[in-house]
Amino acid sequence: GEKLVLQATATFSDGSNQDVTSWTVFTPEDSAAVEVDATTAEAKLLRRGRHIVVARYLDRVVPIELIVPLSDQPVDLDSAPRRNFIDTEVLGLLKTLRIPISGQVDDVTFLRRVTLDLTGRLPAVEEAQQFAVPFEQTAGVESAKKKKGRRAALVSQLLASEQFNDYWTLKLARLLRIRSQPQDKQGALAWHNWLKTQLRERTPYDRMARLMLVSAGDSHEVGPANFYRAVGGARAQAEYVSELFMGSRLRCANCHNHPLDRWTQDDYHGLSAIFAKVQQGRVIRISPSGQVIHPRTGEAAAARIPGSHFLADSGDNRVALAKWLTDRDNPFFAKATVNRLWKAMMGRGLVEPTDDFRDTNPATHPELLDRLARDFVEHDYDLRHTLKTIALSGSYARSSSTTAKNKADDRFYSHAIARPLEAEVLADAISDVTGLPETYGDEPEGTRAVTLFDPKISSQSLDILGRCSREDSCETASETVGGLARKLHLLNGPLLNRRIADKDGRLAKLLRQEKSPAKIVDEFYLRALGRDPSQKERAFWQRQLAISAGETKKALEDFLWALLTCREFATNH
């Protein structure tokens, strides 16, 4: 209900200041939250929370942040764990907004969460059993310091594993849109293998980006040369590079200057001009005659570093672009990278969508984004360092269980965001629990889905579960993984049913070993959920098994189906 009058002052190139409120357009991001009178520039707050009003004058755009705490009562966050700068920034905004936080997860939940996030697989039974033992029984006297050390050792172990290389190759391959070309799988395989080698050798991410940007040669032999086969044409390449490495949608400046951002037609077509000299095909080479026509002038566009300066026509300006882009002071590259790493671990980017950085779409935590980016640069663009920093924060270890007062929070990290497992991760998890490997195309039996180099490899299971084709960006596709087809097939389709009833499956083998139903229930809980069943769950399944006297096998098949379709199994939470 509070009102405030907005005012705009412009500083011109001659140093003079002028009140330009009358000519400034104030537009609320959410008109249901903030109402602005166009005549008086008076803003009225209609709803609690953090809201953005965009002020636009001439070519300048400025976001105004308006905050009304969600409660009249302050929240006490003094006892919340502050393990690094991430917690300082997250808790600071939660305190301002007066949003209470959920508690910290226990060790077994942390084990499952971080193992899925870093390796894309469920923790092994032995690991789950080890973490299920109360800490004081394994390390003497309980202490927060020792407990933190236990988790830090786990994270380091996961980051050093080959499973990390497999899974993060998949994640980067989706981002880079690695896929086979018509009648040509060799290029995609070479690129995929090169990417995995870079991860295994811990190549800094800025160097990886430079190697891709300046690559040339036979794409069957030079893996990163396939970077220029992901999309077709100079303009598409400019859009791809700006979204990938700058987190910016330069495409909006194709036909006119970007209406909501700094980018101009000169930036768009100038970047396209750099890539116009790249001759695409199996062999990537430079063609000095390549050009794009600027639609405003009707002439060949001059090569340009976006938002910065024009380049001399030196034949191949990709080196200059790569040097600018990965410079330590570049305002885009590090932020775009850590924002995607943050989303991979936390379920939501500090800027959403992750490829739409602009002044009118500010980060929820601008200072945190800045600090993450600086820390990333200071540690030589080490992906593992940033992932570890996030994993060991108190914010990452928050429970996904909500309270009445923080349930509506979907962006400030008062609680963990439960995320559906990606198609490849869920397929591997189902195989691990049922004990029956899936077959993918002509790949050897037992091949894990997260290691597949090409999304075109035949697999009805992965198609049902909603894998991304990589024909376009996979970042928005991941928001609705699988959709209705996935849900229907999990509810009543051969994807699960044939494996649950298979005579070679884990359930059938346990029955042949004459394991008791109670022991079978315990084992599947440990394999699927990484924990033992609670007393309430044990009692429930004991009743169900008792009711089905004489039909134990059928009852256990129903139990396993229920476990594999429950939200706890199908999400990282």
XYZ file of C-alpha atoms in Angstrom:
573
model
C 0.000 0.000 0.000
C 2.956 2.360 0.325
C 3.508 4.933 -2.425
C 6.722 6.565 -3.567
C 7.536 9.065 -6.285
C 10.155 7.992 -8.819
C 12.580 10.511 -10.251
C 15.124 10.266 -13.071
C 18.187 12.444 -13.497
C 20.365 12.245 -16.619
C 24.051 13.153 -16.741
C 25.062 14.206 -20.232
C 28.435 14.033 -21.975
C 29.155 17.693 -21.218
C 28.808 16.969 -17.477
C 25.450 18.691 -17.052
C 22.582 17.121 -15.098
C 18.901 17.383 -15.901
C 15.695 16.070 -14.392
C 14.251 13.849 -17.143
C 11.448 12.234 -15.158
C 8.841 13.582 -17.595
C 10.474 11.768 -20.517
C 11.346 8.570 -18.648
C 9.150 5.503 -19.002
C 8.762 3.465 -15.807
C 7.548 -0.099 -16.436
C 6.925 -2.604 -13.608
C 8.173 -6.136 -14.288
C 4.973 -7.408 -12.661
C 2.021 -5.028 -12.881
C 0.176 -7.104 -10.286
C 2.910 -6.246 -7.769
C 3.669 -2.596 -8.577
C 1.415 0.014 -10.124
C 3.005 3.091 -11.733
C 1.095 6.246 -12.641
C 2.527 7.353 -15.990
C 1.574 10.978 -15.365
C 2.990 11.491 -11.868
C 5.656 8.729 -11.833
C 4.150 7.585 -8.556
C 4.650 3.889 -7.765
C 2.263 2.002 -5.505
C 3.332 -1.344 -4.039
C 0.522 -3.872 -4.219
C 2.251 -6.982 -2.913
C 5.069 -7.919 -0.591
C 8.359 -9.191 -1.975
C 11.201 -8.038 -4.226
C 9.998 -6.310 -7.372
C 11.663 -4.613 -10.330
C 10.572 -1.412 -12.088
C 12.465 -0.648 -15.312
C 13.283 3.009 -16.061
C 13.989 3.804 -19.727
C 15.220 7.131 -21.129
C 16.676 7.451 -24.636
C 19.087 4.488 -24.940
C 19.565 4.016 -21.181
C 17.790 1.309 -19.179
C 18.012 1.064 -15.390
C 16.300 -1.505 -13.137
C 14.932 -0.197 -9.816
C 14.639 -2.733 -7.011
C 11.725 -2.266 -4.603
C 11.520 -4.508 -1.539
C 8.686 -4.977 0.921
C 9.546 -7.644 3.537
C 7.258 -10.669 3.424
C 6.520 -10.370 7.137
C 6.154 -7.598 9.711
C 8.273 -9.670 12.074
C 12.064 -9.888 11.641
C 13.586 -13.361 11.308
C 16.516 -14.540 13.393
C 19.161 -16.069 11.113
C 22.124 -15.583 13.449
C 22.421 -19.311 14.128
C 22.272 -20.298 10.440
C 25.562 -21.812 9.192
C 27.858 -19.405 7.354
C 30.483 -21.564 5.700
C 31.637 -19.171 2.979
C 30.701 -15.946 1.199
C 27.712 -17.640 -0.462
C 25.920 -17.917 2.879
C 26.716 -14.320 3.778
C 25.002 -13.053 0.623
C 22.044 -15.473 0.612
C 21.241 -15.016 4.292
C 21.596 -11.240 3.990
C 18.777 -11.012 1.441
C 16.625 -13.552 3.315
C 16.978 -11.413 6.435
C 15.965 -8.300 4.499
C 12.948 -10.100 3.014
C 12.211 -11.700 6.413
C 11.959 -15.207 5.010
C 12.718 -18.013 7.496
C 14.952 -20.849 6.352
C 14.561 -24.610 6.320
C 16.985 -26.699 8.360
C 20.128 -28.463 7.179
C 19.882 -31.918 5.629
C 21.301 -34.977 7.346
C 24.355 -36.791 6.013
C 22.525 -39.409 3.945
C 20.424 -36.777 2.158
C 23.534 -34.699 1.498
C 25.306 -37.787 0.115
C 22.521 -38.517 -2.376
C 22.123 -34.879 -3.408
C 25.782 -34.091 -4.021
C 26.515 -37.457 -5.674
C 23.719 -36.871 -8.179
C 24.797 -33.262 -8.774
C 28.462 -34.061 -9.331
C 28.365 -37.519 -10.924
C 24.794 -38.006 -12.150
C 24.409 -41.306 -10.339
C 22.981 -42.690 -7.113
C 25.439 -43.310 -4.293
C 26.663 -46.889 -4.000
C 25.058 -49.018 -1.289
C 28.336 -49.158 0.632
C 28.575 -45.349 0.662
C 24.982 -44.994 1.779
C 25.527 -47.496 4.596
C 28.667 -45.672 5.722
C 26.948 -42.291 5.791
C 23.896 -43.769 7.523
C 26.025 -44.569 10.593
C 25.733 -41.744 13.153
C 28.833 -39.575 12.938
C 29.858 -40.011 16.563
C 30.177 -43.762 15.993
C 32.688 -43.267 13.179
C 34.757 -40.366 14.458
C 34.499 -40.268 18.221
C 33.205 -36.993 19.555
C 30.728 -35.190 17.295
C 31.837 -31.780 16.156
C 30.689 -29.420 13.438
C 34.267 -29.091 12.226
C 34.730 -32.853 11.778
C 31.332 -33.178 10.133
C 32.247 -30.457 7.656
C 35.518 -32.264 6.983
C 33.659 -35.472 6.229
C 31.507 -33.725 3.631
C 34.454 -31.839 2.163
C 36.325 -35.134 1.712
C 33.283 -36.604 -0.044
C 32.997 -33.638 -2.419
C 36.729 -33.793 -3.242
C 36.445 -37.518 -3.916
C 33.493 -37.029 -6.263
C 35.204 -34.181 -8.133
C 38.283 -36.375 -8.675
C 36.276 -39.340 -9.996
C 35.890 -40.542 -13.573
C 32.130 -40.443 -12.979
C 32.423 -36.666 -12.609
C 34.180 -36.475 -15.974
C 31.445 -38.596 -17.593
C 28.542 -36.600 -16.185
C 29.953 -33.120 -16.686
C 30.976 -34.022 -20.212
C 27.283 -34.735 -20.781
C 26.259 -31.424 -19.206
C 28.741 -29.448 -21.306
C 27.845 -31.469 -24.408
C 24.222 -30.397 -23.993
C 25.296 -26.788 -23.616
C 27.529 -27.018 -26.704
C 24.838 -28.948 -28.640
C 27.177 -31.820 -29.496
C 25.364 -34.194 -31.838
C 26.115 -36.160 -34.981
C 25.739 -34.499 -38.365
C 23.888 -36.217 -41.234
C 25.866 -39.315 -42.231
C 28.671 -38.252 -39.907
C 29.055 -39.423 -36.315
C 32.834 -39.188 -36.182
C 32.933 -35.437 -35.608
C 30.580 -35.572 -32.621
C 32.577 -38.454 -31.130
C 35.853 -36.539 -31.567
C 34.380 -33.442 -29.908
C 32.870 -35.440 -27.044
C 36.166 -37.236 -26.400
C 38.115 -33.966 -26.543
C 35.728 -32.402 -24.029
C 36.100 -35.332 -21.630
C 39.885 -35.130 -21.933
C 39.804 -31.423 -21.041
C 37.752 -32.187 -17.932
C 40.005 -35.078 -16.951
C 43.092 -32.907 -17.337
C 41.404 -30.016 -15.487
C 41.902 -27.572 -18.332
C 40.753 -24.097 -17.209
C 37.409 -23.185 -18.752
C 38.729 -19.974 -20.342
C 41.332 -22.023 -22.218
C 38.658 -24.501 -23.358
C 36.605 -21.589 -24.694
C 39.594 -20.102 -26.543
C 40.490 -23.450 -28.098
C 36.954 -23.836 -29.422
C 36.698 -20.272 -30.711
C 39.943 -20.380 -32.738
C 39.738 -24.024 -33.838
C 40.210 -25.165 -37.435
C 41.067 -28.328 -39.349
C 39.508 -31.729 -39.988
C 36.643 -32.080 -37.516
C 37.123 -35.849 -37.444
C 40.579 -35.336 -35.992
C 40.372 -31.933 -34.292
C 37.596 -32.240 -31.715
C 36.988 -28.537 -30.997
C 36.684 -27.779 -34.747
C 33.182 -29.233 -34.432
C 32.306 -26.068 -32.497
C 31.644 -24.567 -35.920
C 29.280 -27.379 -36.919
C 26.818 -26.976 -34.028
C 24.839 -24.316 -35.912
C 24.762 -23.198 -39.533
C 25.684 -19.751 -40.810
C 27.514 -16.724 -39.455
C 24.487 -15.094 -37.820
C 23.455 -18.315 -36.084
C 27.062 -18.713 -34.895
C 27.022 -15.180 -33.451
C 23.803 -15.917 -31.559
C 25.177 -19.241 -30.342
C 28.443 -17.725 -29.086
C 26.752 -14.785 -27.365
C 24.295 -17.036 -25.525
C 26.932 -19.650 -24.696
C 29.834 -17.501 -23.515
C 28.186 -14.168 -22.695
C 24.782 -15.280 -21.425
C 23.255 -12.651 -23.729
C 20.584 -12.897 -26.405
C 22.247 -10.856 -29.098
C 19.706 -12.197 -31.602
C 17.274 -9.467 -30.500
C 19.553 -6.893 -32.195
C 19.368 -8.476 -35.651
C 16.700 -6.232 -37.180
C 16.973 -3.242 -34.809
C 18.855 -2.140 -31.721
C 17.901 -4.304 -28.730
C 14.877 -2.640 -27.060
C 15.755 -3.869 -23.562
C 19.524 -4.056 -23.582
C 22.754 -2.379 -24.696
C 23.204 -4.350 -27.910
C 22.987 -2.651 -31.285
C 22.688 -3.841 -34.872
C 26.377 -3.014 -35.267
C 27.161 -5.426 -32.407
C 25.055 -8.242 -33.876
C 26.238 -7.981 -37.478
C 29.781 -7.077 -36.405
C 30.054 -10.335 -34.436
C 28.476 -12.193 -37.354
C 31.144 -10.684 -39.634
C 33.852 -12.373 -37.555
C 32.258 -15.781 -38.150
C 31.411 -15.074 -41.791
C 35.035 -15.870 -42.630
C 34.739 -19.367 -41.147
C 34.046 -21.915 -43.858
C 31.921 -24.673 -42.361
C 31.952 -28.335 -43.344
C 33.916 -31.382 -42.295
C 37.097 -29.284 -42.605
C 36.904 -25.920 -40.848
C 38.984 -23.263 -42.573
C 39.148 -19.484 -42.951
C 37.745 -17.901 -46.113
C 39.019 -14.286 -46.438
C 36.111 -13.340 -48.730
C 33.398 -14.282 -46.229
C 31.014 -11.476 -45.251
C 27.549 -10.637 -43.973
C 25.462 -7.702 -45.189
C 24.376 -5.111 -42.649
C 20.615 -4.625 -43.252
C 20.712 -0.922 -42.375
C 23.563 0.033 -44.714
C 23.222 -2.661 -47.358
C 26.993 -3.085 -47.231
C 29.350 -5.676 -45.736
C 29.273 -5.415 -41.933
C 32.518 -4.451 -40.200
C 33.874 -6.971 -37.684
C 33.181 -5.799 -34.136
C 33.681 -6.867 -30.541
C 30.127 -6.600 -29.109
C 29.585 -3.478 -27.044
C 33.226 -2.485 -27.446
C 35.030 -1.635 -30.690
C 35.377 -2.372 -34.400
C 38.223 -4.552 -35.671
C 40.496 -4.135 -38.638
C 39.803 -6.534 -41.491
C 42.740 -8.811 -40.675
C 41.351 -12.001 -42.189
C 40.683 -13.979 -38.993
C 39.455 -11.918 -36.076
C 38.528 -14.918 -33.929
C 41.776 -14.588 -31.958
C 40.909 -11.012 -30.984
C 37.388 -12.101 -30.014
C 38.674 -15.024 -27.907
C 41.229 -12.790 -26.184
C 38.577 -10.164 -25.321
C 35.994 -12.715 -24.244
C 38.282 -14.587 -21.836
C 40.086 -11.533 -20.489
C 39.996 -11.416 -16.689
C 38.117 -8.109 -16.827
C 35.473 -9.280 -19.305
C 32.073 -8.460 -17.746
C 30.224 -11.406 -19.302
C 32.199 -14.652 -19.560
C 32.822 -15.500 -15.894
C 29.337 -14.428 -14.784
C 27.607 -16.469 -17.482
C 29.677 -19.521 -16.516
C 29.209 -19.402 -12.739
C 25.508 -18.670 -13.188
C 25.129 -21.982 -15.035
C 27.191 -23.816 -12.404
C 24.986 -22.296 -9.707
C 21.848 -23.475 -11.484
C 23.252 -26.983 -11.901
C 23.763 -27.222 -8.133
C 20.911 -25.084 -6.789
C 18.113 -25.668 -9.312
C 17.738 -22.043 -10.416
C 20.142 -19.482 -11.837
C 20.882 -16.201 -10.111
C 19.859 -14.853 -13.522
C 17.007 -16.653 -15.249
C 16.943 -17.632 -18.045
C 20.666 -18.319 -17.895
C 21.239 -17.025 -21.444
C 19.362 -13.764 -20.881
C 21.687 -11.427 -18.987
C 20.512 -7.830 -19.416
C 19.969 -4.732 -17.303
C 16.215 -5.294 -17.295
C 16.642 -8.858 -16.004
C 18.867 -8.363 -12.940
C 20.230 -11.168 -10.794
C 18.326 -12.025 -7.633
C 21.642 -11.680 -5.759
C 23.872 -9.291 -7.786
C 26.666 -9.157 -5.194
C 26.760 -12.946 -4.950
C 27.018 -13.255 -8.736
C 29.897 -10.759 -8.732
C 31.731 -12.589 -5.937
C 31.289 -15.996 -7.570
C 32.627 -14.620 -10.852
C 35.640 -12.971 -9.181
C 36.380 -16.135 -7.231
C 36.142 -18.193 -10.441
C 38.621 -15.912 -12.201
C 40.975 -15.776 -9.195
C 41.079 -19.579 -9.199
C 41.990 -19.727 -12.893
C 38.544 -20.564 -14.233
C 38.501 -23.897 -12.383
C 35.033 -25.452 -12.738
C 35.694 -27.870 -9.887
C 36.642 -25.061 -7.492
C 33.349 -23.220 -8.011
C 31.305 -26.428 -7.785
C 33.048 -27.311 -4.526
C 32.490 -23.820 -3.098
C 28.770 -24.131 -3.785
C 28.554 -27.730 -2.522
C 30.132 -26.884 0.837
C 27.948 -23.852 1.552
C 25.186 -23.960 4.128
C 22.795 -22.705 1.431
C 23.388 -25.832 -0.683
C 22.817 -28.107 2.315
C 19.411 -26.644 3.132
C 16.480 -29.066 3.310
C 13.848 -29.105 0.558
C 11.169 -29.434 3.234
C 9.389 -26.103 3.549
C 7.582 -24.201 6.275
C 4.331 -22.313 5.918
C 6.340 -19.074 5.773
C 8.895 -20.028 3.111
C 6.897 -22.403 0.926
C 6.178 -19.708 -1.670
C 9.864 -18.772 -2.042
C 11.051 -19.960 -5.449
C 14.178 -17.820 -5.934
C 15.859 -16.752 -2.714
C 17.126 -20.175 -1.522
C 15.434 -20.337 1.870
C 15.081 -24.052 1.090
C 16.462 -26.449 -1.506
C 14.651 -26.763 -4.832
C 13.658 -30.332 -5.686
C 14.603 -30.999 -9.315
C 13.451 -33.797 -11.638
C 16.269 -36.131 -12.624
C 17.478 -35.622 -16.193
C 16.503 -38.331 -18.663
C 19.950 -39.951 -18.772
C 20.374 -39.815 -14.990
C 16.938 -41.335 -14.348
C 17.547 -44.092 -16.914
C 20.808 -45.043 -15.196
C 19.168 -44.878 -11.764
C 16.404 -47.272 -12.854
C 19.070 -49.660 -14.200
C 21.056 -49.465 -10.966
C 18.049 -50.185 -8.751
C 16.509 -52.968 -10.850
C 19.884 -54.531 -11.656
C 19.090 -54.624 -15.388
C 21.264 -52.549 -17.733
C 19.653 -50.778 -20.694
C 20.838 -51.186 -24.270
C 21.378 -48.057 -26.362
C 21.585 -48.475 -30.123
C 24.681 -50.449 -31.059
C 26.536 -49.541 -27.873
C 27.775 -52.436 -25.686
C 25.327 -53.718 -23.085
C 25.899 -51.994 -19.766
C 26.789 -48.629 -21.322
C 25.538 -45.872 -19.043
C 23.222 -43.278 -20.556
C 25.290 -40.369 -19.217
C 28.287 -41.545 -21.285
C 26.502 -41.515 -24.666
C 28.161 -39.051 -27.031
C 25.197 -38.562 -29.370
C 21.511 -37.869 -28.549
C 20.619 -39.552 -31.841
C 21.712 -42.963 -30.540
C 18.544 -45.059 -30.623
C 16.750 -45.422 -27.263
C 13.013 -45.522 -26.732
C 13.596 -45.234 -22.978
C 15.541 -41.975 -23.250
C 13.013 -40.575 -25.714
C 10.209 -41.363 -23.271
C 12.117 -39.812 -20.391
C 12.585 -36.608 -22.381
C 16.230 -36.350 -23.450
C 17.206 -33.180 -25.269
C 17.913 -33.504 -29.006
C 20.508 -30.664 -28.849
C 19.174 -29.292 -32.135
C 18.667 -26.093 -30.164
C 19.440 -24.965 -26.619
C 18.712 -27.595 -23.957
C 18.512 -24.997 -21.178
C 14.823 -24.177 -21.546
C 13.912 -27.758 -22.516
C 15.156 -28.977 -19.123
C 12.401 -27.066 -17.330
C 9.758 -29.605 -18.384
C 11.755 -32.831 -18.515
C 9.755 -35.544 -20.249
C 6.315 -34.023 -19.767
C 3.168 -36.133 -19.914
C 4.721 -39.013 -21.888
C 7.274 -39.580 -19.138
C 4.622 -39.599 -16.422
C 2.326 -42.022 -18.276
C 5.114 -44.482 -19.099
C 6.350 -44.462 -15.507
C 2.819 -45.062 -14.247
C 1.994 -47.988 -16.513
C 4.459 -48.783 -19.268
C 7.130 -51.340 -20.150
C 9.875 -48.900 -19.153
C 9.457 -50.066 -15.543
C 7.087 -53.009 -15.677
C 9.286 -55.273 -17.826
C 12.270 -54.692 -15.545
C 10.415 -55.145 -12.286
C 9.091 -58.555 -13.387
C 12.228 -59.717 -15.246
C 13.564 -63.078 -14.038
C 17.118 -61.734 -14.244
C 16.347 -58.592 -12.289
C 17.491 -57.797 -8.762
C 14.094 -58.540 -7.198
C 13.885 -62.013 -8.758
C 17.448 -62.781 -7.634
C 16.766 -61.706 -4.052
C 13.674 -63.926 -3.975
C 15.689 -66.888 -5.279
C 18.195 -66.240 -2.480
C 15.231 -66.542 -0.087
C 15.783 -63.094 1.399
C 12.951 -62.099 3.702
C 10.486 -59.491 2.384
C 11.618 -57.095 5.143
C 15.259 -57.432 4.041
C 14.264 -56.885 0.409
C 12.372 -53.713 1.338
C 15.417 -52.427 3.236
C 17.796 -53.131 0.351
C 15.694 -51.380 -2.263
C 15.209 -48.329 -0.031
C 18.974 -48.102 0.328
C 19.596 -48.483 -3.401
C 16.831 -46.154 -4.616
C 16.646 -43.489 -1.904
C 20.015 -43.840 -0.202
C 18.421 -44.378 3.216
C 16.665 -46.919 5.411
C 12.871 -46.891 5.557
C 11.373 -45.045 8.499
C 9.449 -46.932 11.179
C 6.199 -45.702 9.640
C 7.250 -46.912 6.172
C 8.360 -50.291 7.494
C 5.057 -50.756 9.273
C 3.140 -49.819 6.124
C 4.950 -52.338 3.925
C 4.651 -55.050 6.585
C 0.878 -54.555 6.503
C 0.772 -54.655 2.695
C 2.827 -57.836 2.572
C 0.704 -59.448 5.257
C -2.470 -58.675 3.319
C -1.035 -60.335 0.216
C -0.336 -63.687 1.844
C 0.572 -66.195 -0.848
C 1.262 -63.398 -3.362
C 4.546 -62.163 -1.922
C 6.266 -61.828 -5.298
C 3.430 -59.769 -6.726
C 3.274 -57.593 -3.620
C 7.016 -56.937 -3.789
C 6.721 -56.034 -7.470
C 4.063 -53.495 -6.499
C 6.362 -52.207 -3.762
C 9.260 -51.765 -6.203
C 6.997 -50.011 -8.716
C 5.831 -47.609 -5.985
C 9.444 -46.879 -5.018
C 10.542 -46.176 -8.613
C 7.617 -43.840 -9.286
C 7.685 -41.862 -6.040
C 8.762 -38.211 -6.061
C 11.671 -38.896 -3.733
C 13.276 -41.267 -6.250
C 12.570 -39.244 -9.392
C 13.977 -35.968 -8.039
C 17.168 -34.620 -6.572
C 15.865 -33.009 -3.414
